[in-house]
mmCIF file of C-alpha atoms in Angstrom:
data_model
loop_
_atom_site.group_PDB
_atom_site.id
_atom_site.type_symbol
_atom_site.label_atom_id
_atom_site.label_comp_id
_atom_site.label_asym_id
_atom_site.label_seq_id
_atom_site.Cartn_x
_atom_site.Cartn_y
_atom_site.Cartn_z
ATOM 1 C CA MET C 1 18.021 15.139 -12.939
ATOM 2 C CA THR C 2 16.267 12.425 -10.971
ATOM 3 C CA GLU C 3 13.817 13.531 -8.286
ATOM 4 C CA ILE C 4 13.964 11.509 -5.049
ATOM 5 C CA VAL C 5 10.670 11.400 -3.140
ATOM 6 C CA ALA C 6 10.534 10.008 0.405
ATOM 7 C CA THR C 7 7.235 8.313 1.207
ATOM 8 C CA THR C 8 5.631 5.082 2.478
ATOM 9 C CA PRO C 9 2.889 2.637 1.430
ATOM 10 C CA GLY C 10 0.928 3.393 4.613
ATOM 11 C CA LEU C 11 -0.804 0.936 6.968
ATOM 12 C CA TYR C 12 0.924 2.164 10.102
ATOM 13 C CA PRO C 13 1.027 0.485 13.530
ATOM 14 C CA LEU C 14 -1.545 1.804 16.000
ATOM 15 C CA PRO C 15 -0.068 3.643 18.992
ATOM 16 C CA ASP C 16 -0.346 1.674 22.243
ATOM 17 C CA TRP C 17 -2.780 4.195 23.752
ATOM 18 C CA ALA C 18 -5.060 3.795 20.739
ATOM 19 C CA LYS C 19 -5.013 -0.004 20.912
ATOM 20 C CA GLU C 20 -6.229 0.058 24.512
ATOM 21 C CA GLN C 21 -8.694 2.889 24.014
ATOM 22 C CA LEU C 22 -10.233 1.379 20.884
ATOM 23 C CA LYS C 23 -10.373 -2.082 22.444
ATOM 24 C CA ASP C 24 -12.502 -0.687 25.268
ATOM 25 C CA GLN C 25 -14.649 1.427 22.940
ATOM 26 C CA LYS C 26 -15.309 -1.434 20.525
ATOM 27 C CA GLY C 27 -16.237 -3.902 23.233
ATOM 28 C CA ASN C 28 -20.004 -3.877 22.712
ATOM 29 C CA GLN C 29 -20.203 -2.541 19.159
ATOM 30 C CA LYS C 30 -19.226 -5.592 17.136
ATOM 31 C CA GLU C 31 -22.131 -5.522 14.676
ATOM 32 C CA ASP C 32 -21.851 -1.783 14.082
ATOM 33 C CA LEU C 33 -18.132 -2.133 13.381
ATOM 34 C CA ILE C 34 -18.677 -4.922 10.889
ATOM 35 C CA SER C 35 -21.034 -2.685 8.917
ATOM 36 C CA GLY C 36 -18.601 0.215 9.167
ATOM 37 C CA ASP C 37 -20.870 2.274 11.454
ATOM 38 C CA GLU C 38 -18.575 3.403 14.257
ATOM 39 C CA GLY C 39 -19.763 5.447 17.197
ATOM 40 C CA ALA C 40 -18.646 9.009 17.870
ATOM 41 C CA GLU C 41 -16.064 7.983 20.479
ATOM 42 C CA ILE C 42 -14.405 5.540 18.094
ATOM 43 C CA GLN C 43 -14.398 8.096 15.300
ATOM 44 C CA ASP C 44 -12.761 10.609 17.633
ATOM 45 C CA SER C 45 -10.068 8.074 18.552
ATOM 46 C CA TYR C 46 -9.273 7.411 14.910
ATOM 47 C CA GLU C 47 -9.093 11.150 14.250
ATOM 48 C CA GLU C 48 -6.477 11.404 16.997
ATOM 49 C CA VAL C 49 -4.594 8.490 15.448
ATOM 50 C CA ARG C 50 -4.700 10.136 12.014
ATOM 51 C CA THR C 51 -3.334 13.380 13.434
ATOM 52 C CA GLU C 52 -0.534 11.490 15.199
ATOM 53 C CA PHE C 53 0.383 9.677 11.974
ATOM 54 C CA ILE C 54 0.430 12.891 9.961
ATOM 55 C CA ASP C 55 2.435 14.744 12.608
ATOM 56 C CA ALA C 56 5.024 11.943 12.644
ATOM 57 C CA GLN C 57 5.437 12.078 8.864
ATOM 58 C CA GLN C 58 5.702 15.845 8.828
ATOM 59 C CA ALA C 59 8.219 15.804 11.672
ATOM 60 C CA ALA C 60 10.252 13.308 9.639
ATOM 61 C CA SER C 61 10.082 15.617 6.568
ATOM 62 C CA LEU C 62 8.575 13.033 4.240
ATOM 63 C CA ASP C 63 7.806 14.426 0.796
ATOM 64 C CA LEU C 64 4.446 12.676 0.477
ATOM 65 C CA VAL C 65 2.178 12.012 3.458
ATOM 66 C CA VAL C 66 -0.350 9.171 3.764
ATOM 67 C CA GLU C 67 -3.440 9.032 5.966
ATOM 68 C CA GLY C 68 -1.959 6.033 7.795
ATOM 69 C CA GLN C 69 -4.937 3.642 7.570
ATOM 70 C CA GLY C 70 -5.396 3.317 11.330
ATOM 71 C CA ARG C 71 -8.965 2.054 10.782
ATOM 72 C CA TRP C 72 -7.889 -0.764 8.471
ATOM 73 C CA ASP C 73 -8.235 -3.624 10.984
ATOM 74 C CA ASP C 74 -8.571 -6.016 8.027
ATOM 75 C CA MET C 75 -5.540 -4.523 6.312
ATOM 76 C CA LEU C 76 -5.803 -4.595 2.508
ATOM 77 C CA ALA C 77 -9.234 -6.221 2.744
ATOM 78 C CA HIS C 78 -10.630 -3.122 4.501
ATOM 79 C CA PRO C 79 -12.402 -1.526 1.504
ATOM 80 C CA LEU C 80 -14.519 -4.663 1.192
ATOM 81 C CA ALA C 81 -14.959 -5.242 4.926
ATOM 82 C CA VAL C 82 -16.978 -2.019 5.265
ATOM 83 C CA ASN C 83 -19.138 -2.657 2.179
ATOM 84 C CA ASP C 84 -22.834 -3.550 2.478
ATOM 85 C CA ALA C 85 -22.489 -6.154 -0.299
ATOM 86 C CA VAL C 86 -19.907 -8.058 1.729
ATOM 87 C CA ASP C 87 -20.164 -10.456 4.683
ATOM 88 C CA THR C 88 -17.095 -10.576 6.926
ATOM 89 C CA ARG C 89 -16.722 -14.149 8.124
ATOM 90 C CA GLY C 90 -13.952 -16.333 9.512
ATOM 91 C CA ILE C 91 -10.460 -15.238 10.419
ATOM 92 C CA VAL C 92 -7.900 -15.756 7.639
ATOM 93 C CA ARG C 93 -4.099 -15.566 7.806
ATOM 94 C CA TYR C 94 -2.771 -12.463 6.037
ATOM 95 C CA TYR C 95 -0.375 -13.984 3.524
ATOM 96 C CA ASP C 96 2.364 -15.982 5.274
ATOM 97 C CA ASN C 97 2.728 -14.137 8.574
ATOM 98 C CA ASN C 98 1.159 -13.877 12.013
ATOM 99 C CA ASN C 99 -1.392 -11.214 11.073
ATOM 100 C CA PHE C 100 -5.023 -12.010 10.375
ATOM 101 C CA TYR C 101 -8.093 -10.432 8.778
ATOM 102 C CA ARG C 102 -11.784 -11.268 8.454
ATOM 103 C CA ASP C 103 -12.631 -13.068 5.221
ATOM 104 C CA PRO C 104 -14.613 -10.610 3.036
ATOM 105 C CA VAL C 105 -17.262 -12.648 1.210
ATOM 106 C CA VAL C 106 -18.863 -10.741 -1.650
ATOM 107 C CA THR C 107 -22.587 -11.554 -1.751
ATOM 108 C CA GLY C 108 -24.012 -8.780 -3.973
ATOM 109 C CA ASP C 109 -23.181 -6.097 -6.510
ATOM 110 C CA LEU C 110 -20.260 -3.988 -5.314
ATOM 111 C CA GLU C 111 -20.667 -0.227 -5.199
ATOM 112 C CA ALA C 112 -18.282 2.396 -3.856
ATOM 113 C CA THR C 113 -18.822 3.490 -0.250
ATOM 114 C CA GLY C 114 -16.630 6.602 -0.188
ATOM 115 C CA ASP C 115 -15.159 5.322 3.082
ATOM 116 C CA ILE C 116 -11.553 5.886 2.039
ATOM 117 C CA ALA C 117 -12.400 9.204 0.399
ATOM 118 C CA GLU C 118 -13.733 10.403 3.767
ATOM 119 C CA GLU C 119 -10.485 9.408 5.474
ATOM 120 C CA LEU C 120 -8.440 11.281 2.896
ATOM 121 C CA GLU C 121 -10.730 14.299 2.969
ATOM 122 C CA ALA C 122 -10.100 14.541 6.715
ATOM 123 C CA ALA C 123 -6.353 14.153 6.134
ATOM 124 C CA SER C 124 -6.413 16.858 3.450
ATOM 125 C CA GLN C 125 -7.502 19.356 6.104
ATOM 126 C CA GLN C 126 -4.128 18.830 7.795
ATOM 127 C CA VAL C 127 -1.699 18.360 4.921
ATOM 128 C CA GLU C 128 -1.376 19.289 1.241
ATOM 129 C CA ASN C 129 1.237 16.831 -0.050
ATOM 130 C CA LEU C 130 -1.144 13.891 0.259
ATOM 131 C CA GLN C 131 -0.724 10.378 -1.079
ATOM 132 C CA ALA C 132 -3.609 7.910 -1.302
ATOM 133 C CA VAL C 133 -3.290 4.178 -0.679
ATOM 134 C CA LEU C 134 -5.573 1.456 -2.040
ATOM 135 C CA PRO C 135 -5.213 -2.278 -2.422
ATOM 136 C CA GLY C 136 -4.531 -3.225 -6.011
ATOM 137 C CA PRO C 137 -7.401 -4.996 -7.789
ATOM 138 C CA TYR C 138 -5.584 -8.301 -8.189
ATOM 139 C CA SER C 139 -4.638 -8.459 -4.494
ATOM 140 C CA LEU C 140 -8.076 -7.419 -3.259
ATOM 141 C CA ALA C 141 -9.745 -10.074 -5.408
ATOM 142 C CA ASP C 142 -7.200 -12.615 -4.169
ATOM 143 C CA LEU C 143 -7.902 -11.786 -0.512
ATOM 144 C CA ALA C 144 -11.690 -11.970 -0.968
ATOM 145 C CA THR C 145 -14.204 -14.764 -1.512
ATOM 146 C CA ASP C 146 -16.794 -14.541 -4.299
ATOM 147 C CA GLU C 147 -20.340 -15.802 -3.729
ATOM 148 C CA HIS C 148 -22.008 -13.511 -6.255
ATOM 149 C CA TYR C 149 -20.229 -13.013 -9.582
ATOM 150 C CA GLY C 150 -19.482 -16.700 -10.078
ATOM 151 C CA ASP C 151 -16.487 -16.385 -12.382
ATOM 152 C CA GLU C 152 -12.899 -15.487 -11.538
ATOM 153 C CA ALA C 153 -12.505 -13.073 -14.445
ATOM 154 C CA ALA C 154 -15.864 -11.395 -13.788
ATOM 155 C CA PHE C 155 -15.057 -11.109 -10.092
ATOM 156 C CA GLN C 156 -11.687 -9.469 -10.717
ATOM 157 C CA ALA C 157 -13.287 -7.063 -13.193
ATOM 158 C CA ALA C 158 -15.958 -6.171 -10.614
ATOM 159 C CA ILE C 159 -13.298 -5.557 -7.956
ATOM 160 C CA ALA C 160 -11.430 -3.313 -10.403
ATOM 161 C CA GLU C 161 -14.581 -1.316 -11.195
ATOM 162 C CA PHE C 162 -15.331 -1.011 -7.482
ATOM 163 C CA LEU C 163 -11.844 0.332 -6.746
ATOM 164 C CA ALA C 164 -12.073 2.678 -9.734
ATOM 165 C CA GLU C 165 -15.296 4.102 -8.305
ATOM 166 C CA GLU C 166 -13.587 4.539 -4.926
ATOM 167 C CA ALA C 167 -10.651 6.265 -6.639
ATOM 168 C CA GLU C 168 -12.991 8.663 -8.451
ATOM 169 C CA LEU C 169 -14.345 9.821 -5.085
ATOM 170 C CA LEU C 170 -10.921 10.632 -3.631
ATOM 171 C CA PRO C 171 -10.036 14.274 -2.986
ATOM 172 C CA ASP C 172 -7.123 15.768 -4.912
ATOM 173 C CA VAL C 173 -4.002 13.753 -4.117
ATOM 174 C CA GLU C 174 -0.573 13.846 -5.703
ATOM 175 C CA THR C 175 -0.022 10.098 -5.852
ATOM 176 C CA LEU C 176 -1.958 6.856 -5.515
ATOM 177 C CA PHE C 177 -0.123 3.745 -4.333
ATOM 178 C CA LEU C 178 -1.844 0.502 -5.389
ATOM 179 C CA LEU C 179 -0.516 -2.249 -3.121
ATOM 180 C CA GLU C 180 -0.193 -5.541 -5.003
ATOM 181 C CA PRO C 181 1.586 -8.189 -2.888
ATOM 182 C CA SER C 182 -0.573 -10.963 -4.380
ATOM 183 C CA LEU C 183 1.111 -10.432 -7.742
ATOM 184 C CA VAL C 184 4.147 -11.925 -5.991
ATOM 185 C CA GLU C 185 2.594 -14.199 -3.366
ATOM 186 C CA ASN C 186 -0.041 -15.782 -5.641
ATOM 187 C CA ALA C 187 1.162 -14.913 -9.125
ATOM 188 C CA PRO C 188 -1.455 -15.002 -11.891
ATOM 189 C CA GLY C 189 -1.010 -17.633 -14.590
ATOM 190 C CA ASP C 190 -1.456 -17.402 -18.346
ATOM 191 C CA GLY C 191 -4.422 -15.237 -19.236
ATOM 192 C CA ALA C 192 -4.910 -14.160 -15.639
ATOM 193 C CA ASP C 193 -1.726 -12.077 -15.839
ATOM 194 C CA GLU C 194 -3.150 -10.068 -18.722
ATOM 195 C CA ARG C 195 -6.455 -9.627 -16.872
ATOM 196 C CA ALA C 196 -4.542 -8.384 -13.828
ATOM 197 C CA SER C 197 -2.889 -5.732 -15.991
ATOM 198 C CA GLU C 198 -6.274 -4.716 -17.425
ATOM 199 C CA ALA C 199 -7.717 -4.467 -13.894
ATOM 200 C CA ILE C 200 -4.870 -2.168 -12.873
ATOM 201 C CA ASP C 201 -5.595 -0.064 -15.969
ATOM 202 C CA THR C 202 -9.211 0.271 -14.868
ATOM 203 C CA VAL C 203 -8.248 1.697 -11.473
ATOM 204 C CA ALA C 204 -5.412 3.861 -12.787
ATOM 205 C CA GLY C 205 -7.715 5.418 -15.367
ATOM 206 C CA ALA C 206 -10.091 6.651 -12.662
ATOM 207 C CA THR C 207 -7.722 9.224 -11.155
ATOM 208 C CA ASP C 208 -5.569 12.129 -12.304
ATOM 209 C CA ALA C 209 -3.004 11.308 -9.605
ATOM 210 C CA ASP C 210 0.283 9.593 -10.440
ATOM 211 C CA VAL C 211 -0.358 5.869 -9.977
ATOM 212 C CA VAL C 212 2.309 3.623 -8.444
ATOM 213 C CA VAL C 213 1.799 -0.154 -8.525
ATOM 214 C CA HIS C 214 3.754 -1.535 -5.580
ATOM 215 C CA PRO C 215 4.250 -5.326 -5.393
ATOM 216 C CA TYR C 216 6.239 -6.698 -2.457
ATOM 217 C CA TRP C 217 7.463 -9.746 -0.531
ATOM 218 C CA GLY C 218 9.567 -10.687 -3.509
ATOM 219 C CA ALA C 219 9.808 -10.015 -7.231
ATOM 220 C CA LEU C 220 7.309 -10.391 -10.039
ATOM 221 C CA GLU C 221 7.608 -13.400 -12.317
ATOM 222 C CA GLU C 222 8.901 -12.358 -15.712
ATOM 223 C CA LYS C 223 5.615 -12.719 -17.641
ATOM 224 C CA VAL C 224 3.695 -10.935 -14.904
ATOM 225 C CA TYR C 225 6.294 -8.166 -14.921
ATOM 226 C CA ALA C 226 5.928 -7.738 -18.674
ATOM 227 C CA HIS C 227 2.136 -7.465 -18.417
ATOM 228 C CA VAL C 228 2.270 -4.986 -15.523
ATOM 229 C CA MET C 229 4.726 -2.908 -17.567
ATOM 230 C CA ASP C 230 2.033 -2.754 -20.269
ATOM 231 C CA ALA C 231 -0.438 -1.201 -17.808
ATOM 232 C CA ASP C 232 -1.080 2.532 -18.046
ATOM 233 C CA ILE C 233 0.665 3.424 -14.790
ATOM 234 C CA ASP C 234 3.202 6.069 -13.818
ATOM 235 C CA ALA C 235 5.533 4.024 -11.621
ATOM 236 C CA LEU C 236 6.304 0.448 -10.601
ATOM 237 C CA GLY C 237 7.598 -0.731 -7.240
ATOM 238 C CA PHE C 238 10.633 -2.940 -6.596
ATOM 239 C CA ASP C 239 11.047 -4.694 -3.233
ATOM 240 C CA LEU C 240 14.821 -4.616 -2.889
ATOM 241 C CA ILE C 241 14.676 -5.936 0.670
ATOM 242 C CA SER C 242 12.968 -9.253 -0.112
ATOM 243 C CA ASP C 243 14.609 -10.015 -3.478
ATOM 244 C CA HIS C 244 16.993 -7.441 -4.863
ATOM 245 C CA GLU C 245 18.565 -9.712 -7.486
ATOM 246 C CA GLN C 246 15.393 -10.720 -9.350
ATOM 247 C CA ASN C 247 13.957 -7.219 -9.118
ATOM 248 C CA VAL C 248 17.100 -5.756 -10.670
ATOM 249 C CA TYR C 249 17.091 -8.493 -13.318
ATOM 250 C CA ASN C 250 13.525 -7.584 -14.290
ATOM 251 C CA ALA C 251 14.469 -3.933 -14.705
ATOM 252 C CA GLN C 252 17.599 -4.845 -16.657
ATOM 253 C CA GLU C 253 15.910 -7.354 -18.940
ATOM 254 C CA TYR C 254 12.525 -5.727 -19.539
ATOM 255 C CA GLY C 255 13.124 -2.090 -18.739
ATOM 256 C CA ALA C 256 11.319 0.022 -16.170
ATOM 257 C CA PRO C 257 9.021 3.049 -16.173
ATOM 258 C CA ASP C 258 10.494 6.529 -15.961
ATOM 259 C CA ASP C 259 9.335 6.573 -12.322
ATOM 260 C CA VAL C 260 10.006 3.728 -9.877
ATOM 261 C CA ALA C 261 9.275 3.057 -6.208
ATOM 262 C CA LEU C 262 12.183 1.405 -4.427
ATOM 263 C CA GLY C 263 11.420 -0.607 -1.298
ATOM 264 C CA ILE C 264 14.745 0.043 0.401
ATOM 265 C CA VAL C 265 13.724 0.262 4.074
ATOM 266 C CA ASP C 266 12.547 -2.943 5.750
ATOM 267 C CA GLY C 267 8.922 -2.590 6.822
ATOM 268 C CA GLN C 268 9.043 -5.684 9.036
ATOM 269 C CA ASN C 269 12.493 -5.679 10.667
ATOM 270 C CA THR C 270 13.158 -3.523 13.734
ATOM 271 C CA LEU C 271 16.718 -2.730 12.626
ATOM 272 C CA VAL C 272 16.666 0.935 11.611
ATOM 273 C CA GLU C 273 18.598 1.802 8.464
ATOM 274 C CA GLU C 274 20.903 4.810 8.381
ATOM 275 C CA PRO C 275 20.092 7.471 5.764
ATOM 276 C CA GLU C 276 23.474 6.735 4.160
ATOM 277 C CA THR C 277 22.480 3.078 3.759
ATOM 278 C CA ILE C 278 19.252 4.078 2.064
ATOM 279 C CA GLU C 279 21.157 6.383 -0.281
ATOM 280 C CA GLU C 280 23.599 3.584 -1.127
ATOM 281 C CA ARG C 281 20.705 1.266 -2.004
ATOM 282 C CA ILE C 282 19.262 3.843 -4.390
ATOM 283 C CA GLU C 283 22.639 4.322 -6.019
ATOM 284 C CA TRP C 284 23.165 0.562 -6.281
ATOM 285 C CA PHE C 285 19.848 0.069 -8.075
ATOM 286 C CA THR C 286 20.463 2.906 -10.521
ATOM 287 C CA ASP C 287 24.034 1.692 -11.174
ATOM 288 C CA GLN C 288 22.720 -1.803 -11.935
ATOM 289 C CA THR C 289 20.031 -0.474 -14.285
ATOM 290 C CA GLN C 290 21.889 2.304 -16.060
ATOM 291 C CA GLN C 291 19.983 1.668 -19.283
ATOM 292 C CA ASN C 292 16.915 3.206 -17.599
ATOM 293 C CA ASP C 293 16.740 6.983 -17.210
ATOM 294 C CA TYR C 294 14.631 7.619 -14.116
ATOM 295 C CA GLU C 295 12.767 10.870 -13.680
ATOM 296 C CA ARG C 296 11.447 10.134 -10.187
ATOM 297 C CA ILE C 297 12.348 7.577 -7.535
ATOM 298 C CA TYR C 298 9.982 7.015 -4.620
ATOM 299 C CA ALA C 299 12.154 5.970 -1.660
ATOM 300 C CA THR C 300 9.931 3.877 0.585
ATOM 301 C CA THR C 301 9.589 0.966 2.949
ATOM 302 C CA ASN C 302 9.235 -2.281 1.039
ATOM 303 C CA THR C 303 6.040 -3.319 2.869
ATOM 304 C CA GLU C 304 3.409 -1.873 5.156
ATOM 305 C CA THR C 305 4.833 -0.964 8.569
ATOM 306 C CA PHE C 306 2.056 -2.159 10.899
ATOM 307 C CA TYR C 307 4.373 -5.041 11.879
ATOM 308 C CA LEU C 308 6.746 -2.659 13.673
ATOM 309 C CA PRO C 309 6.787 -1.249 17.210
ATOM 310 C CA VAL C 310 5.740 2.397 17.073
ATOM 311 C CA ASN C 311 9.145 3.752 18.096
ATOM 312 C CA ARG C 312 10.940 1.774 15.366
ATOM 313 C CA PHE C 313 8.316 2.783 12.819
ATOM 314 C CA GLU C 314 8.865 6.455 13.627
ATOM 315 C CA GLU C 315 12.653 6.037 13.451
ATOM 316 C CA LYS C 316 12.314 4.537 9.968
ATOM 317 C CA LEU C 317 10.222 7.503 8.894
ATOM 318 C CA GLU C 318 12.987 9.773 10.152
ATOM 319 C CA ALA C 319 15.626 7.803 8.248
ATOM 320 C CA LEU C 320 13.655 8.161 5.012
ATOM 321 C CA GLY C 321 13.052 11.846 5.620
ATOM 322 C CA ALA C 322 16.745 12.452 6.317
ATOM 323 C CA LEU C 323 17.822 11.387 2.818
ATOM 324 C CA ASN C 324 20.324 13.867 1.409
ATOM 325 C CA LYS C 325 18.600 13.866 -1.944
ATOM 326 C CA THR C 326 20.966 16.340 -3.585
ATOM 327 C CA GLU C 327 23.828 13.854 -3.185
ATOM 328 C CA VAL C 328 22.039 10.679 -4.197
ATOM 329 C CA LYS C 329 23.434 9.644 -7.577
ATOM 330 C CA ALA C 330 20.431 8.463 -9.574
#
């Protein structure tokens, strides 16, 4: 029998009170923030945000709870933005949307900071069914600029080792989502696709948690899909909101892991899906890919949700949590 697990890929929208409070608190601390050294007031604000995120997920009855990544001002680039071997420079557009991040320029040898482990350790004091979130190594290398390693392959390998070190420091978590939108948005070519798979292997091998590679904003190209399927991961994500046809084709043509993550709630659109609609999307995917026998399906938003107003974000959590999993035919 297939297990349905309601969860999200994190990166939640900051509550309005937190935006104003943090804006005031950060006013004169720009250099400290760039180095990752926040003052006590700012740390307290983020602790309140974390608690609010966790409370919202628990109230919605999600099966796996994320920390929420309220501190990730630079979104997926955050793990580099707080690293001493990185200079944060000009503002860069975050993929093809109206969100921006500071360009993380790697200028020295990367070493783990434990920054994300600290966030998750704090979250673990409030919840047991914890899920970690990290950028995937291909996407993080794609979002960054290299002024140290000097070679694309060496840089991606260094990013993978850095993320593996960060993963080793994480507290006990049930699942680790590796977010890999660049595999879709800036697909690796011949040779690079195999290196991307090897980089994912490096990170996945650093944790005992179930590892989910979650691409989004479309579907993987066929060769990239085949290489990611070769990676030693537990589950692969399918963004059924952005491109359901190609994602289903990939699963039909090349198979799928025993566990899959289905992006079946729109992380960018304010229209809130009914639980019945979400259930129908799960059933549609499994009907279309009957040759695959799924043990676990992660029901999730297709993308991060920081694009959404807070009230719509919370309503989408509730819709996911309200899944009648005993009646979903998977």
